[in-house]
Amino acid sequence: MNPADVGQSVLPLTSSDLSLITLFWHAHWIVKGVMLGLLACSVWVWAIAIDKTVLYTRTKRSMDNFEQAFWSGQSLEELYRTLSARTVHAMPALFVAAMREWKRSLEGSSRSFAGLQMRIEKVMDVTIAREVERLEKRLLVLATVGSAGPFIGLFGTVWGIMTSFQSIAASKNTSLAVVAPGIAEALFATAIGLIAAIPATIFYNKFASEVNKQAQRMEGFADEFSAILSRQIDERGQG
């Protein structure tokens, strides 16, 4: 067997044939697996990014519309009836949860206001936590791809370079024309890792900041609405 044929599946390229598709098809199967995994992660990252962009835009618009209706002087009972008839999230969900607890206390036989303020605040805190969890869903995927992607790509690179050197040693040919294609195949894995990791990191930071802004906005409304209900409780308690 001709020694030059050893590792032919790894180094069949010439220095003039270094297109990305060719590099992929002639890479070691482990390196191919790394590349395909990273490409799948990259597609997943962009799918999450599009989904979250739509979600946060819709949530912000929903809160804007709700605040406009809430502070317009519309009756809280009428607003509650409108919102409770459908599934709501974010700020409207806070309002519905607080009003539901308020009405339960008023419609009860005892009509006791003892601890009502605390119960309403607790209900809104639970609702905020649930809404934040909904907004943060799948952000961990972005953080994981952003942190692990470069290392996974580096693993593919190290494996590819190791295989290339084994083939070079077997062929006893160390010219640049022979070495370059194998090294290019290996480095391609690192490039794909960065392609997956960089957008993931950017999107994670952007979306985490957006979640924090929307959470703070919900907490601000919860404090304002709690103060409004507190005055109502004091007035009814004195009456």
Short mmCIF file of C-alpha atoms in Angstrom, two decimals:
data_model
loop_
_atom_site.label_atom_id
_atom_site.label_comp_id
_atom_site.label_asym_id
_atom_site.label_seq_id
_atom_site.Cartn_x
_atom_site.Cartn_y
_atom_site.Cartn_z
CA MET A 1 0.00 0.00 0.00
CA ASN A 2 1.32 3.42 -0.92
CA PRO A 3 1.97 5.48 2.27
CA ALA A 4 0.65 8.50 0.47
CA ASP A 5 -2.78 6.87 0.43
CA VAL A 6 -2.96 6.79 4.24
CA GLY A 7 -5.48 9.36 5.51
CA GLN A 8 -6.70 9.97 1.97
CA SER A 9 -10.20 10.62 3.36
CA VAL A 10 -8.80 13.46 5.44
CA LEU A 11 -6.42 15.17 3.06
CA PRO A 12 -7.82 14.76 -0.44
CA LEU A 13 -7.88 18.46 -1.11
CA THR A 14 -5.51 20.68 -2.94
CA SER A 15 -4.65 24.19 -1.81
CA SER A 16 -6.71 25.58 -4.70
CA ASP A 17 -9.88 23.71 -3.68
CA LEU A 18 -10.85 25.25 -0.35
CA SER A 19 -14.54 26.13 -0.75
CA LEU A 20 -16.59 25.84 2.45
CA ILE A 21 -18.72 22.97 1.14
CA THR A 22 -15.63 21.07 0.03
CA LEU A 23 -13.98 21.62 3.40
CA PHE A 24 -17.04 20.18 5.13
CA TRP A 25 -17.35 17.09 2.94
CA HIS A 26 -13.69 16.18 3.30
CA ALA A 27 -13.49 16.73 7.06
CA HIS A 28 -13.22 13.85 9.53
CA TRP A 29 -16.60 12.44 10.56
CA ILE A 30 -16.18 13.69 14.14
CA VAL A 31 -15.45 17.18 12.85
CA LYS A 32 -18.48 16.90 10.58
CA GLY A 33 -20.60 16.01 13.60
CA VAL A 34 -19.31 19.05 15.47
CA MET A 35 -20.04 21.29 12.50
CA LEU A 36 -23.56 19.95 12.03
CA GLY A 37 -24.29 20.29 15.74
CA LEU A 38 -23.07 23.89 15.77
CA LEU A 39 -25.06 24.72 12.64
CA ALA A 40 -28.18 23.27 14.28
CA CYS A 41 -27.48 25.39 17.38
CA SER A 42 -27.07 28.45 15.18
CA VAL A 43 -30.46 27.86 13.54
CA TRP A 44 -32.00 27.31 16.98
CA VAL A 45 -30.46 30.56 18.24
CA TRP A 46 -31.94 32.57 15.38
CA ALA A 47 -35.33 30.89 15.80
CA ILE A 48 -35.35 31.82 19.50
CA ALA A 49 -34.20 35.36 18.65
CA ILE A 50 -37.08 35.87 16.21
CA ASP A 51 -39.60 34.36 18.63
CA LYS A 52 -38.39 36.52 21.53
CA THR A 53 -38.32 39.68 19.44
CA VAL A 54 -41.96 39.13 18.47
CA LEU A 55 -42.90 38.21 22.07
CA TYR A 56 -41.26 41.24 23.69
CA THR A 57 -42.65 43.60 21.07
CA ARG A 58 -46.15 42.19 21.59
CA THR A 59 -45.78 42.35 25.38
CA LYS A 60 -44.60 45.96 25.29
CA ARG A 61 -47.49 46.94 23.03
CA SER A 62 -49.91 45.14 25.33
CA MET A 63 -48.62 47.01 28.38
CA ASP A 64 -48.76 50.33 26.54
CA ASN A 65 -52.38 49.75 25.54
CA PHE A 66 -53.29 48.60 29.04
CA GLU A 67 -51.71 51.60 30.74
CA GLN A 68 -53.51 53.91 28.35
CA ALA A 69 -56.83 52.25 29.21
CA PHE A 70 -56.08 52.05 32.94
CA TRP A 71 -55.18 55.71 33.35
CA SER A 72 -57.89 56.96 30.97
CA GLY A 73 -60.45 57.06 33.78
CA GLN A 74 -62.27 53.95 32.63
CA SER A 75 -64.09 52.07 35.36
CA LEU A 76 -61.90 49.38 36.93
CA GLU A 77 -64.87 47.02 37.04
CA GLU A 78 -65.48 47.46 33.33
CA LEU A 79 -61.78 47.03 32.54
CA TYR A 80 -61.70 43.90 34.70
CA ARG A 81 -64.69 42.38 32.93
CA THR A 82 -63.10 43.04 29.57
CA LEU A 83 -59.71 41.58 30.47
CA SER A 84 -60.91 38.62 32.54
CA ALA A 85 -62.86 37.31 29.56
CA ARG A 86 -59.66 36.47 27.69
CA THR A 87 -56.15 35.19 28.35
CA VAL A 88 -53.83 38.04 29.32
CA HIS A 89 -50.17 38.36 30.20
CA ALA A 90 -47.76 40.84 31.75
CA MET A 91 -49.35 44.00 33.20
CA PRO A 92 -52.98 43.09 32.38
CA ALA A 93 -52.42 39.75 34.14
CA LEU A 94 -51.33 41.63 37.27
CA PHE A 95 -54.46 43.75 37.18
CA VAL A 96 -56.76 40.75 36.68
CA ALA A 97 -55.10 38.76 39.49
CA ALA A 98 -55.31 41.68 41.94
CA MET A 99 -58.91 42.50 41.04
CA ARG A 100 -59.93 38.85 41.33
CA GLU A 101 -58.54 38.70 44.87
CA TRP A 102 -60.21 42.02 45.67
CA LYS A 103 -63.61 40.84 44.44
CA ARG A 104 -63.32 37.54 46.28
CA SER A 105 -62.86 39.42 49.55
CA LEU A 106 -65.75 41.81 48.83
CA GLU A 107 -68.12 39.06 47.74
CA GLY A 108 -67.31 36.81 50.71
CA SER A 109 -69.81 36.47 53.49
CA SER A 110 -67.47 37.94 56.10
CA ARG A 111 -66.34 40.88 53.95
CA SER A 112 -63.19 40.99 56.04
CA PHE A 113 -60.45 43.37 54.94
CA ALA A 114 -57.91 41.98 57.39
CA GLY A 115 -54.83 40.93 55.46
CA LEU A 116 -56.40 41.85 52.10
CA GLN A 117 -53.58 44.23 51.23
CA MET A 118 -51.00 41.54 51.91
CA ARG A 119 -52.93 38.97 49.89
CA ILE A 120 -53.20 41.28 46.91
CA GLU A 121 -49.49 42.06 47.01
CA LYS A 122 -48.68 38.36 47.28
CA VAL A 123 -50.91 37.54 44.30
CA MET A 124 -49.22 40.22 42.20
CA ASP A 125 -45.74 39.04 43.25
CA VAL A 126 -46.60 35.49 42.16
CA THR A 127 -48.00 36.79 38.87
CA ILE A 128 -44.86 38.84 38.21
CA ALA A 129 -42.67 35.80 38.90
CA ARG A 130 -44.77 33.70 36.50
CA GLU A 131 -44.64 36.36 33.78
CA VAL A 132 -40.88 36.82 34.14
CA GLU A 133 -40.45 33.06 33.88
CA ARG A 134 -42.49 33.12 30.66
CA LEU A 135 -40.37 35.95 29.25
CA GLU A 136 -37.12 34.20 30.21
CA LYS A 137 -38.10 30.86 28.70
CA ARG A 138 -35.33 29.46 26.43
CA LEU A 139 -32.91 32.28 27.23
CA LEU A 140 -30.77 29.63 28.93
CA VAL A 141 -30.29 28.06 25.48
CA LEU A 142 -28.75 31.30 24.22
CA ALA A 143 -26.47 31.52 27.25
CA THR A 144 -25.37 27.91 26.82
CA VAL A 145 -24.64 28.23 23.10
CA GLY A 146 -22.86 31.54 23.68
CA SER A 147 -20.56 30.09 26.32
CA ALA A 148 -20.05 26.54 25.01
CA GLY A 149 -20.10 27.15 21.24
CA PRO A 150 -16.48 28.32 20.88
CA PHE A 151 -15.20 25.40 22.97
CA ILE A 152 -17.18 22.86 20.96
CA GLY A 153 -15.79 24.37 17.78
CA LEU A 154 -12.32 24.28 19.29
CA PHE A 155 -12.76 20.59 20.04
CA GLY A 156 -13.55 19.98 16.37
CA THR A 157 -10.51 22.02 15.39
CA VAL A 158 -8.16 20.14 17.71
CA TRP A 159 -9.48 16.79 16.50
CA GLY A 160 -9.18 17.82 12.86
CA ILE A 161 -5.62 19.12 13.28
CA MET A 162 -4.62 15.97 15.14
CA THR A 163 -6.00 13.80 12.33
CA SER A 164 -4.30 15.99 9.73
CA PHE A 165 -0.93 15.65 11.41
CA GLN A 166 -1.35 11.89 11.58
CA SER A 167 -1.98 11.84 7.83
CA ILE A 168 0.97 14.16 7.21
CA ALA A 169 3.23 11.88 9.24
CA ALA A 170 2.02 8.86 7.30
CA SER A 171 2.56 10.52 3.92
CA LYS A 172 5.92 12.04 4.97
CA ASN A 173 5.02 15.20 3.07
CA THR A 174 5.09 18.50 5.01
CA SER A 175 4.78 20.96 2.15
CA LEU A 176 2.35 23.86 2.66
CA ALA A 177 0.19 22.65 -0.22
CA VAL A 178 -0.42 19.39 1.68
CA VAL A 179 -0.76 20.90 5.17
CA ALA A 180 -3.03 23.84 4.33
CA PRO A 181 -6.21 21.97 3.31
CA GLY A 182 -6.27 19.81 6.44
CA ILE A 183 -5.68 22.78 8.73
CA ALA A 184 -8.39 24.74 6.90
CA GLU A 185 -10.86 21.91 7.48
CA ALA A 186 -10.09 21.93 11.19
CA LEU A 187 -10.29 25.70 11.58
CA PHE A 188 -13.64 25.71 9.80
CA ALA A 189 -15.12 24.08 12.92
CA THR A 190 -13.91 26.96 15.10
CA ALA A 191 -15.42 29.45 12.64
CA ILE A 192 -18.81 27.74 12.82
CA GLY A 193 -18.57 27.70 16.62
CA LEU A 194 -18.05 31.46 16.62
CA ILE A 195 -20.88 31.93 14.12
CA ALA A 196 -23.20 30.20 16.59
CA ALA A 197 -21.78 31.71 19.78
CA ILE A 198 -21.46 35.40 18.89
CA PRO A 199 -25.14 35.99 17.95
CA ALA A 200 -26.23 33.85 20.92
CA THR A 201 -24.26 36.01 23.33
CA ILE A 202 -25.50 39.26 21.79
CA PHE A 203 -29.12 38.11 21.80
CA TYR A 204 -28.88 36.81 25.37
CA ASN A 205 -27.57 40.12 26.69
CA LYS A 206 -30.17 42.09 24.74
CA PHE A 207 -33.09 39.90 25.78
CA ALA A 208 -31.99 39.66 29.42
CA SER A 209 -31.96 43.46 29.52
CA GLU A 210 -35.42 43.56 27.92
CA VAL A 211 -36.80 41.09 30.45
CA ASN A 212 -35.37 43.20 33.27
CA LYS A 213 -37.00 46.36 31.85
CA GLN A 214 -40.39 44.71 31.50
CA ALA A 215 -40.14 43.16 34.97
CA GLN A 216 -39.36 46.56 36.48
CA ARG A 217 -42.28 48.06 34.60
CA MET A 218 -44.63 45.40 35.99
CA GLU A 219 -43.27 45.91 39.50
CA GLY A 220 -43.83 49.65 39.18
CA PHE A 221 -47.44 49.14 38.15
CA ALA A 222 -47.93 46.62 40.97
CA ASP A 223 -46.77 49.23 43.50
CA GLU A 224 -49.06 51.90 42.03
CA PHE A 225 -52.08 49.62 41.87
CA SER A 226 -51.40 48.31 45.36
CA ALA A 227 -51.45 51.89 46.63
CA ILE A 228 -54.79 52.53 44.88
CA LEU A 229 -56.35 49.43 46.40
CA SER A 230 -54.86 50.26 49.78
CA ARG A 231 -56.75 53.56 49.80
CA GLN A 232 -59.93 51.71 48.82
CA ILE A 233 -59.39 49.25 51.65
CA ASP A 234 -58.88 52.05 54.17
CA GLU A 235 -62.03 53.84 53.00
CA ARG A 236 -64.15 50.70 53.17
CA GLY A 237 -62.66 49.70 56.51
CA GLN A 238 -63.57 53.05 58.01
CA GLY A 239 -67.02 52.88 56.49
#
